Amino acid sequence: MSGSLRRRAAAFLHRHARVRLSLLLSAPLAWLGLAYLGALAALFVTAFWSTDTFTGDLVKTFTLANFQDLATGEVYRTIALRSLGVAVAVTLIDLVIAFPMAFAMAKLASPRAQRWLVILVLTPLWASYLVKAYAWRVMLSSDGVLGWGYGLTATILTLSYLWLPYMILPIYAGLERLPNSLLDAAGDLGARGWRTFRTVVWPLSFPAVVAGSIFTFSLSLGDYIAVKIVGGKSQLIGNVVYDNIGAANNLPFAAAVATVPVVIMLVYLAAVRRTGALENL
Amino acid sequence: MFSVMPDQAVSLRGLRKSFGSVDAVAGVDLDIADGEFFAMLGPSGSGKTTVLRMIAGFESPTAGTVELGGRDVTRLAPFERDVNTVFQDYALFPHMSVLENVEYGLRVKKVARAARRERALEALASVRLEGFGQRRPAQLSGGQRQRVALARALVNRPRVLLLDEPLGALDLKLREEMQVELKAIQREVGITFLFVTHDQEEALTMSDRVAVFNQGRIEQVGTPAEIYERPATAFVAGFVGTSNLISGEAARAVLGKEGTFSVRPEKLRLVVGDGATAGPEEHSAAGTVSEVVYAGPATRFVVELDAGGRLIALQQNLQVSSMDVTGLRGSRVLLVWHRQHEFAIADAPLPEPARS
């Protein structure tokens, strides 16, 4: 009896593709809706509240004060621009290192070497973020191997190291999809290496590069731990958020600050949408 | 003394290519004359594509030399060689228009803008693609892409045009059209065409000469008629057409000779019944029809010989219909052929020569 019921249920699902799809997607959609979008919405709403300066309690009435403070405060603009600069620098450094690496992996290495290189690129991702950041702190300290000291440069270096795999992997995947015959064809038509790169490889892998940059850019924009560990006295957006949640106990202002990287990312995504990068993620 | 030797467009000497312990190309010598339409025919894995890639410069040989127009180019990069390639997947640049694709080689050679445009349009016209210049490759059909690839290569006026399975990705009708068209274009431009194919019919219909490849070596080089009518080895006999081998006991009984012989199926005359006899210059073998394959214009009869072995006879369906011929299964027949159509095969028949 139960066997025939199961069979009928299976047959029903087979005939009704929509029911099947909604059953499969219900859990992930619930997660996305509640945990992800819900949290984001809560953050956004909180940004329009304030705290009672005396008691520190949340005052749940609508106000634009947080955004006014953000817009008029010279220091916040400096920090936002600095964060943007760090994110751009990290993205460019990662691009310069990742592209040749990804190209070698996708086009030059033997299949065996290719597997090993992918594992090598992934290995740092399996280690703790904190351990890696402290490792850089040790190297950069004045008596360390590099001994360059802490600051913005140290932060950029550390972040570049941390996010490099996120740049390599999308470019590697993009170059893998690029048929070798296109490279052969360019050479066959007389193009040397540099011209082949400029006219064939780069334009066709550009969407993959942008896909990688979305990772490095957004991860850098939101980071506050690396800069705490190796940044010396420098502050980034993430630190302002963190300090307002912790020491200042001003959650609404922290939420308002946190919308800055979100807005920057949305602008960036809108700008790169046309390159086809979003299909490469 | 005058040298009457025509210029060699391509000369290969002792060409070898090993991948690890595998010899993809195991010693190839070949001369291709200027203006020839030359086919390299063989099953997949026979080394023909590797030879083509070594001529283009995409692979460097393990040993041997490649000469183009008398100049040793063995160690030169692809961009230093006066050859252009039509790739099997066409390898059109998807981010460029058709015109930009065709202009690419000229742009690299720094041909002035106006001359470049003119030559590219001319090349597109020669492959009957006027007005397609502004399209993207993705907006073209397979046959049109194929012709863009051809124009992109021909516009550079190379010494030799290399074609890697140029018609492999097209459907049958289009392939037959392009066979005729390629031949016409080659006559027009007068450039040496060297193409790789695994399709024996394509090789026979299009080329002036054919080299048959097997396991990294050339088994035979000759005109299509020589290859088909006088195959030098059992492999060539089997790969180019149906082999129809008569060997051992059957050869002694039917032909009164020792060795291995072959007769093409269409050279056999099938006479139904036991009473028939062969003419003075003819050989014959009696047998039983074991299978009848009706194929429209002709019918293929598989005949088990009384003397051992089997022959396939191809008979045109001039008068008969499928009903008539399928009724012949199991009949006693006599196969008759002219002696000049049987030929000796050099080596013993290989069990399964094609390997992929």
XYZ file of C-alpha atoms in Angstrom:
637
model
C 0.000 0.000 0.000
C 2.697 2.468 1.000
C 4.709 1.318 -2.005
C 1.947 2.292 -4.395
C 1.526 5.606 -2.569
C 5.184 6.382 -3.034
C 4.937 5.434 -6.678
C 1.939 7.703 -7.150
C 3.707 10.558 -5.409
C 6.729 10.049 -7.647
C 4.525 9.972 -10.742
C 2.731 13.111 -9.590
C 6.029 14.929 -9.085
C 7.246 13.708 -12.437
C 4.243 15.226 -14.170
C 4.286 18.483 -12.205
C 7.659 20.090 -12.727
C 6.637 23.259 -10.863
C 5.714 21.395 -7.693
C 9.005 19.531 -7.887
C 10.960 22.744 -8.309
C 9.236 24.536 -5.427
C 9.805 21.577 -3.109
C 13.507 21.621 -3.928
C 13.827 25.365 -3.551
C 11.669 25.940 -0.473
C 14.467 25.507 2.080
C 17.124 27.591 0.291
C 14.578 30.280 -0.542
C 13.434 30.466 3.062
C 17.041 30.821 4.122
C 17.697 33.510 1.540
C 14.522 35.403 2.402
C 14.758 35.314 6.197
C 18.416 35.119 7.055
C 19.927 37.068 4.207
C 17.490 39.621 2.860
C 15.865 39.928 6.312
C 19.156 40.850 7.932
C 19.932 43.309 5.156
C 16.510 44.912 5.517
C 16.916 45.117 9.293
C 20.270 46.830 8.781
C 18.766 49.297 6.377
C 15.838 50.114 8.679
C 18.145 50.478 11.680
C 20.166 53.080 9.777
C 17.166 55.424 10.023
C 16.829 55.072 13.802
C 18.909 56.640 16.530
C 20.150 55.959 20.070
C 19.288 57.836 23.193
C 22.587 59.494 24.072
C 21.804 59.264 27.759
C 20.578 55.690 28.196
C 22.071 54.198 25.032
C 18.692 52.653 24.164
C 17.454 52.390 20.568
C 14.994 55.088 19.569
C 12.823 53.637 16.863
C 11.686 56.818 15.155
C 12.593 57.761 11.603
C 15.501 60.184 11.262
C 18.031 61.080 8.577
C 20.523 62.299 11.178
C 22.901 59.368 10.700
C 23.226 59.999 6.991
C 23.587 63.746 7.581
C 26.461 63.096 9.985
C 28.001 60.746 7.464
C 27.717 63.235 4.610
C 29.002 66.252 6.518
C 31.735 64.562 8.555
C 35.065 65.232 6.807
C 36.636 62.249 8.533
C 34.045 59.820 7.176
C 34.547 60.995 3.631
C 38.309 60.531 4.018
C 37.830 57.052 5.419
C 35.366 56.085 2.679
C 37.752 57.289 -0.021
C 40.672 55.571 1.683
C 38.710 52.305 1.804
C 37.828 52.689 -1.831
C 41.499 53.306 -2.661
C 42.575 50.221 -0.706
C 39.951 48.087 -2.479
C 41.076 49.348 -5.902
C 44.768 48.822 -5.075
C 44.153 45.299 -3.766
C 42.127 44.468 -6.877
C 44.827 45.748 -9.232
C 47.663 43.978 -7.400
C 45.691 40.729 -7.369
C 44.917 41.116 -11.069
C 48.575 41.600 -11.984
C 49.594 38.525 -9.991
C 46.563 36.373 -10.802
C 46.389 36.753 -14.575
C 49.762 35.201 -15.481
C 49.192 32.528 -12.855
C 45.729 31.682 -14.202
C 47.032 31.722 -17.767
C 49.848 29.334 -16.913
C 47.394 27.051 -15.140
C 44.801 27.034 -17.927
C 46.960 27.096 -21.044
C 50.505 25.959 -20.318
C 50.443 23.408 -17.486
C 49.973 19.690 -18.118
C 46.658 18.305 -16.821
C 48.498 16.816 -13.853
C 50.293 20.045 -13.007
C 46.999 21.861 -13.469
C 45.339 19.840 -10.694
C 48.244 20.499 -8.361
C 48.236 24.205 -9.078
C 44.506 24.454 -8.344
C 45.095 22.697 -5.020
C 47.990 25.044 -4.244
C 45.831 28.069 -4.980
C 43.042 26.724 -2.786
C 45.240 25.664 0.151
C 45.462 29.118 1.814
C 41.656 29.264 1.834
C 41.607 26.280 4.175
C 43.693 28.111 6.785
C 42.180 30.520 9.287
C 41.924 34.137 8.276
C 43.355 35.272 11.606
C 46.371 32.995 11.387
C 47.206 34.353 7.942
C 46.763 37.967 9.011
C 48.971 37.436 12.079
C 51.545 35.683 9.923
C 51.779 38.883 7.890
C 51.944 40.914 11.094
C 54.950 38.866 12.145
C 56.622 39.219 8.737
C 55.979 42.944 8.529
C 56.981 43.811 12.104
C 60.151 45.880 12.314
C 62.187 42.814 13.353
C 60.340 40.433 10.985
C 61.451 38.929 7.658
C 60.160 41.894 5.685
C 60.331 44.467 8.465
C 58.377 47.088 6.534
C 56.259 48.069 9.519
C 52.498 48.556 9.694
C 50.168 50.948 7.938
C 48.084 51.290 4.821
C 50.683 49.620 2.580
C 50.876 46.679 4.951
C 47.077 46.445 4.895
C 46.996 46.446 1.092
C 49.698 43.760 0.959
C 47.921 41.556 3.459
C 44.534 41.928 1.809
C 46.058 41.222 -1.606
C 47.462 38.012 -0.217
C 44.197 37.044 1.458
C 41.965 37.565 -1.583
C 44.330 36.384 -4.340
C 42.636 32.958 -4.807
C 39.311 34.710 -5.392
C 40.875 36.485 -8.353
C 42.816 33.502 -9.724
C 39.948 31.013 -9.798
C 37.413 32.977 -11.922
C 40.139 34.011 -14.392
C 41.383 30.426 -14.538
C 37.847 29.207 -15.236
C 37.406 31.902 -17.901
C 40.671 31.028 -19.648
C 39.816 27.336 -19.500
C 36.726 28.097 -21.557
C 38.772 30.054 -24.106
C 39.455 27.607 -26.967
C 43.161 27.016 -27.616
C 42.440 27.230 -31.317
C 41.795 30.975 -30.934
C 45.337 31.436 -29.637
C 46.659 29.247 -32.439
C 44.626 31.245 -34.957
C 46.078 34.562 -33.788
C 49.616 33.197 -34.076
C 48.762 31.665 -37.431
C 47.641 35.072 -38.697
C 50.960 36.588 -37.682
C 50.308 37.904 -34.180
C 53.090 37.612 -31.605
C 52.446 36.975 -27.944
C 51.698 40.521 -26.824
C 49.290 41.251 -29.670
C 47.528 37.923 -29.160
C 47.103 38.874 -25.518
C 45.875 42.370 -26.295
C 43.480 41.523 -29.127
C 42.235 38.033 -28.248
C 43.005 36.804 -24.727
C 42.280 39.993 -22.785
C 38.980 40.985 -24.457
C 37.643 37.447 -24.198
C 38.710 36.917 -20.592
C 37.699 40.405 -19.436
C 34.324 39.265 -18.052
C 36.169 36.684 -15.934
C 38.573 39.380 -14.724
C 35.641 41.557 -13.682
C 34.058 38.568 -11.939
C 37.261 38.114 -9.933
C 37.453 41.824 -9.179
C 33.949 41.758 -7.703
C 35.281 39.356 -5.072
C 38.515 41.170 -4.276
C 36.830 44.572 -4.354
C 33.893 43.717 -2.098
C 35.956 41.646 0.340
C 38.480 44.485 0.693
C 35.762 47.073 1.108
C 34.201 45.236 4.026
C 37.360 44.164 5.837
C 38.272 45.547 9.258
C 40.332 42.795 10.864
C 43.406 42.907 8.649
C 43.649 46.648 9.111
C 43.377 46.190 12.888
C 46.206 43.664 12.812
C 48.641 45.244 10.344
C 47.144 48.678 9.648
C 48.771 50.594 12.479
C 46.696 53.687 13.087
C 44.843 53.584 9.715
C 41.086 53.252 9.717
C 38.776 51.849 7.068
C 34.988 51.805 6.756
C 34.868 48.476 8.532
C 36.572 49.940 11.586
C 34.069 52.764 11.832
C 31.252 50.223 11.738
C 32.967 48.057 14.323
C 33.756 50.923 16.704
C 30.203 52.215 16.537
C 28.781 48.826 17.381
C 31.254 48.218 20.175
C 32.768 51.153 21.996
C 30.316 53.830 20.862
C 27.267 51.598 21.164
C 25.622 53.417 18.257
C 24.087 50.646 16.190
C 22.026 52.968 13.957
C 25.093 54.959 12.939
C 27.051 51.727 12.337
C 24.217 50.570 10.097
C 24.307 53.844 8.171
C 28.078 53.514 7.668
C 27.638 49.912 6.573
C 25.336 50.985 3.759
C 28.259 52.877 2.177
C 30.137 49.779 0.921
C 26.793 48.214 -0.045
C 25.989 51.230 -2.207
C 29.490 51.308 -3.702
C 29.166 47.603 -4.569
C 25.734 48.126 -6.131
C 27.137 50.932 -8.292
C 30.073 48.698 -9.253
C 27.824 45.751 -10.115
C 25.587 47.980 -12.205
C 28.630 49.261 -14.052
C 30.024 45.805 -14.842
C 26.702 44.173 -15.637
C 27.111 44.973 -19.311
C 30.463 43.176 -19.610
C 28.798 39.823 -18.978
C 30.824 39.416 -15.784
C 27.804 38.347 -13.770
C 27.484 35.262 -15.972
C 31.077 34.412 -15.021
C 30.642 34.319 -11.253
C 71.335 21.346 -67.373
C 68.087 23.000 -66.403
C 66.206 22.156 -63.322
C 62.764 21.024 -64.387
C 61.624 20.090 -60.905
C 58.576 22.158 -59.964
C 58.919 24.185 -56.776
C 58.024 22.257 -53.683
C 55.521 24.108 -51.532
C 56.047 21.716 -48.637
C 58.831 19.229 -47.991
C 58.852 16.990 -44.954
C 61.931 14.916 -44.142
C 62.023 12.244 -41.446
C 59.353 14.058 -39.467
C 58.661 12.612 -36.022
C 56.623 13.657 -33.041
C 56.530 11.773 -29.755
C 54.220 12.519 -26.854
C 55.858 10.707 -23.960
C 56.352 7.141 -25.133
C 53.749 7.439 -27.905
C 54.928 8.173 -31.443
C 52.111 10.248 -32.925
C 54.171 10.732 -36.068
C 56.771 8.037 -36.694
C 58.862 9.250 -39.632
C 57.114 11.022 -42.484
C 58.670 12.074 -45.804
C 56.462 14.028 -48.147
C 56.735 16.525 -51.007
C 53.822 18.682 -52.036
C 54.141 20.689 -55.242
C 53.121 24.309 -55.676
C 49.455 24.686 -56.530
C 48.492 21.163 -55.544
C 45.291 20.248 -53.762
C 46.672 17.649 -51.402
C 44.824 15.480 -48.880
C 46.195 13.750 -45.809
C 43.741 10.919 -45.185
C 43.630 8.574 -42.225
C 41.652 7.424 -39.207
C 41.728 9.487 -36.029
C 45.003 9.016 -34.189
C 46.911 8.265 -37.396
C 49.081 11.372 -37.020
C 47.736 13.430 -39.916
C 46.574 16.353 -37.784
C 49.858 16.373 -35.865
C 51.721 16.629 -39.184
C 49.499 19.557 -40.175
C 50.138 21.263 -36.827
C 53.880 20.820 -37.270
C 53.677 22.443 -40.701
C 51.697 25.340 -39.193
C 54.184 25.584 -36.320
C 51.815 24.826 -33.445
C 53.824 21.730 -32.539
C 57.567 21.340 -32.851
C 58.822 18.038 -34.227
C 60.832 15.616 -32.101
C 63.000 14.990 -35.163
C 63.061 15.827 -38.860
C 62.587 19.001 -40.851
C 59.769 21.062 -42.357
C 60.546 23.117 -45.459
C 58.185 25.645 -46.985
C 59.074 26.752 -50.493
C 62.599 25.428 -50.038
C 63.185 27.279 -46.745
C 63.740 25.349 -43.524
C 61.102 26.558 -41.042
C 61.363 23.716 -38.539
C 62.342 26.014 -35.667
C 60.195 29.006 -36.620
C 57.115 30.176 -34.728
C 53.686 30.083 -36.445
C 53.751 33.875 -36.996
C 57.023 33.552 -38.914
C 55.685 31.012 -41.420
C 54.044 31.783 -44.718
C 51.093 29.468 -44.116
C 47.589 30.023 -42.865
C 45.200 27.570 -41.301
C 41.490 26.923 -41.485
C 40.733 25.343 -38.128
C 38.347 22.484 -37.574
C 36.225 24.600 -35.204
C 36.945 27.641 -37.455
C 38.443 29.539 -34.468
C 36.770 32.796 -35.478
C 37.272 35.549 -32.920
C 33.808 35.834 -31.362
C 34.271 39.434 -30.171
C 35.074 40.751 -33.647
C 32.840 41.283 -36.645
C 33.278 39.123 -39.730
C 35.181 41.943 -41.429
C 37.484 42.453 -38.428
C 38.158 38.731 -38.402
C 39.148 38.758 -42.067
C 41.222 41.921 -41.622
C 43.095 40.547 -38.612
C 46.078 39.109 -40.479
C 46.442 42.242 -42.616
C 46.220 44.501 -39.569
C 49.025 42.513 -37.958
C 51.105 42.959 -41.110
C 50.386 46.703 -40.959
C 48.670 46.867 -44.337
C 47.244 50.388 -44.780
C 43.642 50.843 -43.748
C 42.134 51.373 -47.208
C 44.035 48.489 -48.811
C 43.160 46.301 -45.881
C 39.451 47.022 -46.185
C 39.526 46.447 -49.933
C 41.328 43.106 -49.724
C 39.080 41.887 -46.908
C 35.925 42.759 -48.841
C 37.403 41.068 -51.894
C 38.130 37.928 -49.875
C 34.604 37.910 -48.474
C 33.252 38.256 -52.007
C 35.382 35.324 -53.188
C 33.647 33.095 -50.638
C 30.246 34.595 -51.548
C 29.733 36.457 -48.277
C 29.240 40.017 -49.539
C 27.246 42.066 -47.077
C 28.063 39.856 -44.089
C 31.009 41.984 -42.909
C 29.274 43.646 -39.988
C 27.839 40.453 -38.514
C 29.291 38.594 -35.564
C 30.414 34.977 -36.046
C 27.656 33.851 -33.667
C 25.062 35.211 -36.108
C 26.267 32.961 -38.941
C 25.421 29.392 -39.881
C 28.060 26.668 -39.801
C 28.680 26.866 -43.535
C 29.014 30.639 -43.434
C 31.489 30.486 -40.542
C 33.469 27.978 -42.515
C 33.697 30.398 -45.413
C 34.688 33.282 -43.133
C 37.506 31.109 -41.799
C 38.539 30.427 -45.379
C 38.456 34.129 -46.294
C 40.397 35.063 -43.145
C 43.164 32.663 -44.166
C 43.164 33.332 -47.926
C 43.252 37.127 -47.602
C 46.891 36.804 -46.462
C 47.804 35.024 -49.714
C 49.862 32.373 -47.962
C 52.236 30.031 -49.739
C 50.226 27.094 -48.404
C 46.726 26.939 -46.975
C 46.281 24.302 -44.291
C 42.786 22.952 -43.663
C 42.110 20.799 -40.606
C 39.003 18.670 -41.256
C 37.489 21.741 -42.908
C 34.106 20.173 -43.598
C 33.893 17.921 -40.566
C 31.354 20.042 -38.678
C 28.958 20.526 -41.589
C 25.952 18.377 -42.408
C 26.012 16.136 -45.463
C 24.302 18.409 -48.001
C 26.412 21.427 -47.083
C 29.540 19.296 -47.065
C 28.952 18.163 -50.631
C 28.360 21.763 -51.709
C 31.496 22.977 -49.980
C 33.575 20.189 -51.541
C 32.784 21.567 -54.968
C 33.218 25.151 -53.821
C 36.582 24.592 -52.117
C 37.858 22.991 -55.275
C 36.681 25.956 -57.346
C 38.214 28.482 -54.949
C 41.508 26.640 -55.000
C 41.602 26.712 -58.818
C 40.833 30.428 -58.715
C 43.471 31.506 -56.189
C 46.100 28.961 -57.246
C 47.373 28.525 -53.679
C 48.548 25.104 -52.488
C 45.800 23.533 -50.374
C 46.818 20.900 -47.865
C 43.916 19.404 -46.019
C 43.384 16.766 -43.405
C 40.381 14.473 -43.453
C 39.228 11.111 -42.184
C 36.574 10.955 -44.907
C 37.866 8.882 -47.823
C 35.185 10.142 -50.187
C 36.143 13.731 -49.435
C 39.797 12.957 -50.071
C 39.049 11.181 -53.361
C 36.667 13.805 -54.748
C 38.625 16.928 -53.863
C 42.326 16.260 -54.137
C 44.950 16.033 -56.843
C 46.923 13.662 -54.636
C 46.285 11.802 -51.403
C 48.597 10.534 -48.670
C 47.032 7.744 -46.613
C 48.181 7.794 -42.972
C 48.178 4.914 -40.548
C 49.771 4.766 -37.091
C 51.992 7.784 -37.640
C 53.247 6.694 -41.053
C 52.290 7.234 -44.658
C 51.089 3.993 -46.236
C 50.721 5.322 -49.773
C 50.874 8.566 -51.731
C 49.158 8.865 -55.088
C 46.330 10.273 -57.142
C 42.825 9.350 -55.989
C 42.582 6.799 -58.809
C 45.896 5.187 -57.868
C 44.903 5.038 -54.221
C 41.533 3.538 -55.011
C 42.331 1.263 -57.936
C 45.796 0.177 -56.868
C 46.036 0.297 -53.076
C 49.549 -0.591 -52.008
C 48.663 -2.137 -48.664
C 45.776 -3.973 -47.067
C 45.227 -0.960 -44.841
C 44.784 1.384 -47.793
C 42.534 -1.142 -49.517
C 40.383 -1.332 -46.391
C 40.381 2.326 -45.444
C 39.746 3.698 -48.916
C 36.631 1.833 -49.916
C 35.655 -1.755 -49.129
C 38.680 -4.024 -49.163
C 37.198 -7.345 -50.467
C 40.264 -9.449 -49.794
C 40.825 -12.891 -51.296
C 43.657 -14.697 -49.568
C 45.118 -18.078 -48.656
C 43.084 -21.113 -49.684
C 40.509 -19.007 -51.538
C 43.213 -17.267 -53.597
C 44.641 -20.613 -54.665
C 41.220 -22.077 -55.507
C 39.718 -19.039 -57.270
C 42.735 -17.305 -58.823
C 45.282 -20.120 -58.876
C 47.796 -17.737 -57.228
C 49.509 -17.393 -53.849
C 49.031 -14.202 -51.861
C 46.392 -11.678 -50.965
C 44.306 -10.004 -53.638
C 41.557 -7.463 -53.717
C 38.686 -6.540 -56.052
C 36.510 -3.467 -55.549
C 32.798 -4.278 -54.988
C 31.583 -2.324 -58.026
C 33.957 -4.284 -60.290
C 32.143 -7.540 -59.492
C 29.288 -8.772 -61.676
C 26.707 -10.843 -59.889
C 25.119 -13.652 -61.895
C 22.251 -15.532 -60.290
C 22.146 -19.298 -60.592
C 24.757 -22.038 -60.946
C 24.876 -22.278 -64.742
C 26.858 -19.144 -65.574
C 30.534 -19.192 -66.583
C 33.265 -16.578 -66.838
C 34.684 -15.142 -70.057
C 38.308 -15.649 -71.208
C 39.835 -12.630 -69.442
C 37.700 -13.054 -66.372
C 37.857 -14.732 -63.002
C 34.851 -16.010 -61.146
C 33.899 -17.390 -57.755
C 30.720 -19.224 -56.761
C 28.984 -18.568 -53.504
C 25.800 -17.923 -51.560
C 24.219 -14.541 -50.887
C 24.184 -14.136 -47.097
C 23.018 -10.533 -46.840
C 21.340 -7.975 -49.115
C 21.571 -4.255 -48.325
C 19.328 -2.067 -50.459
C 20.785 1.475 -50.682
C 18.628 3.301 -53.221
C 20.707 3.663 -56.383
C 22.605 0.437 -55.701
C 22.425 -2.765 -53.695
C 25.233 -4.352 -51.698
C 25.352 -8.150 -51.721
C 27.433 -10.018 -49.179
C 28.475 -13.300 -50.775
C 30.015 -16.214 -48.850
C 32.404 -17.920 -51.262
C 32.416 -21.695 -51.556
C 36.224 -21.511 -51.483
C 36.163 -19.605 -48.167
C 36.022 -15.916 -47.275
C 33.463 -13.396 -48.383
C 33.179 -10.698 -51.021
C 30.900 -7.708 -51.224
C 29.422 -6.937 -54.637
C 27.859 -3.589 -55.449
C 25.224 -3.720 -58.216
C 23.407 -0.736 -59.623
C 19.639 -0.915 -59.353
C 19.047 -0.178 -63.014
C 15.954 -2.327 -63.465
C 15.214 -3.839 -60.086
C 13.364 -2.640 -57.002
C 14.083 -3.335 -53.321
C 11.475 -6.142 -53.418
C 13.397 -7.971 -56.134
C 16.855 -7.741 -54.579
C 15.971 -8.649 -50.991
C 14.468 -11.871 -52.357
C 17.947 -12.934 -53.424
C 19.092 -13.646 -49.866
C 20.199 -17.292 -49.735
C 20.485 -17.623 -53.535
C 23.369 -19.328 -55.273
C 25.351 -16.802 -57.330
C 28.489 -16.482 -59.393
C 30.729 -13.427 -58.981
C 32.576 -12.498 -62.177
C 35.279 -9.856 -62.673
C 37.879 -8.838 -65.203
C 41.398 -9.912 -64.334
C 42.774 -6.394 -64.632
C 40.580 -5.339 -61.701
C 42.177 -7.677 -59.211
C 45.338 -6.471 -57.564
C 47.872 -7.960 -55.207
C 48.158 -6.563 -51.698
C 51.684 -6.189 -50.374
C 51.382 -7.259 -46.765
C 49.151 -9.572 -44.797
C 45.795 -8.047 -43.893
C 45.846 -6.223 -40.580
C 43.154 -7.303 -38.124
C 41.776 -3.859 -37.146
C 43.932 -1.098 -38.580
C 41.798 1.878 -37.553
C 42.483 2.950 -34.004
C 41.140 6.017 -32.327
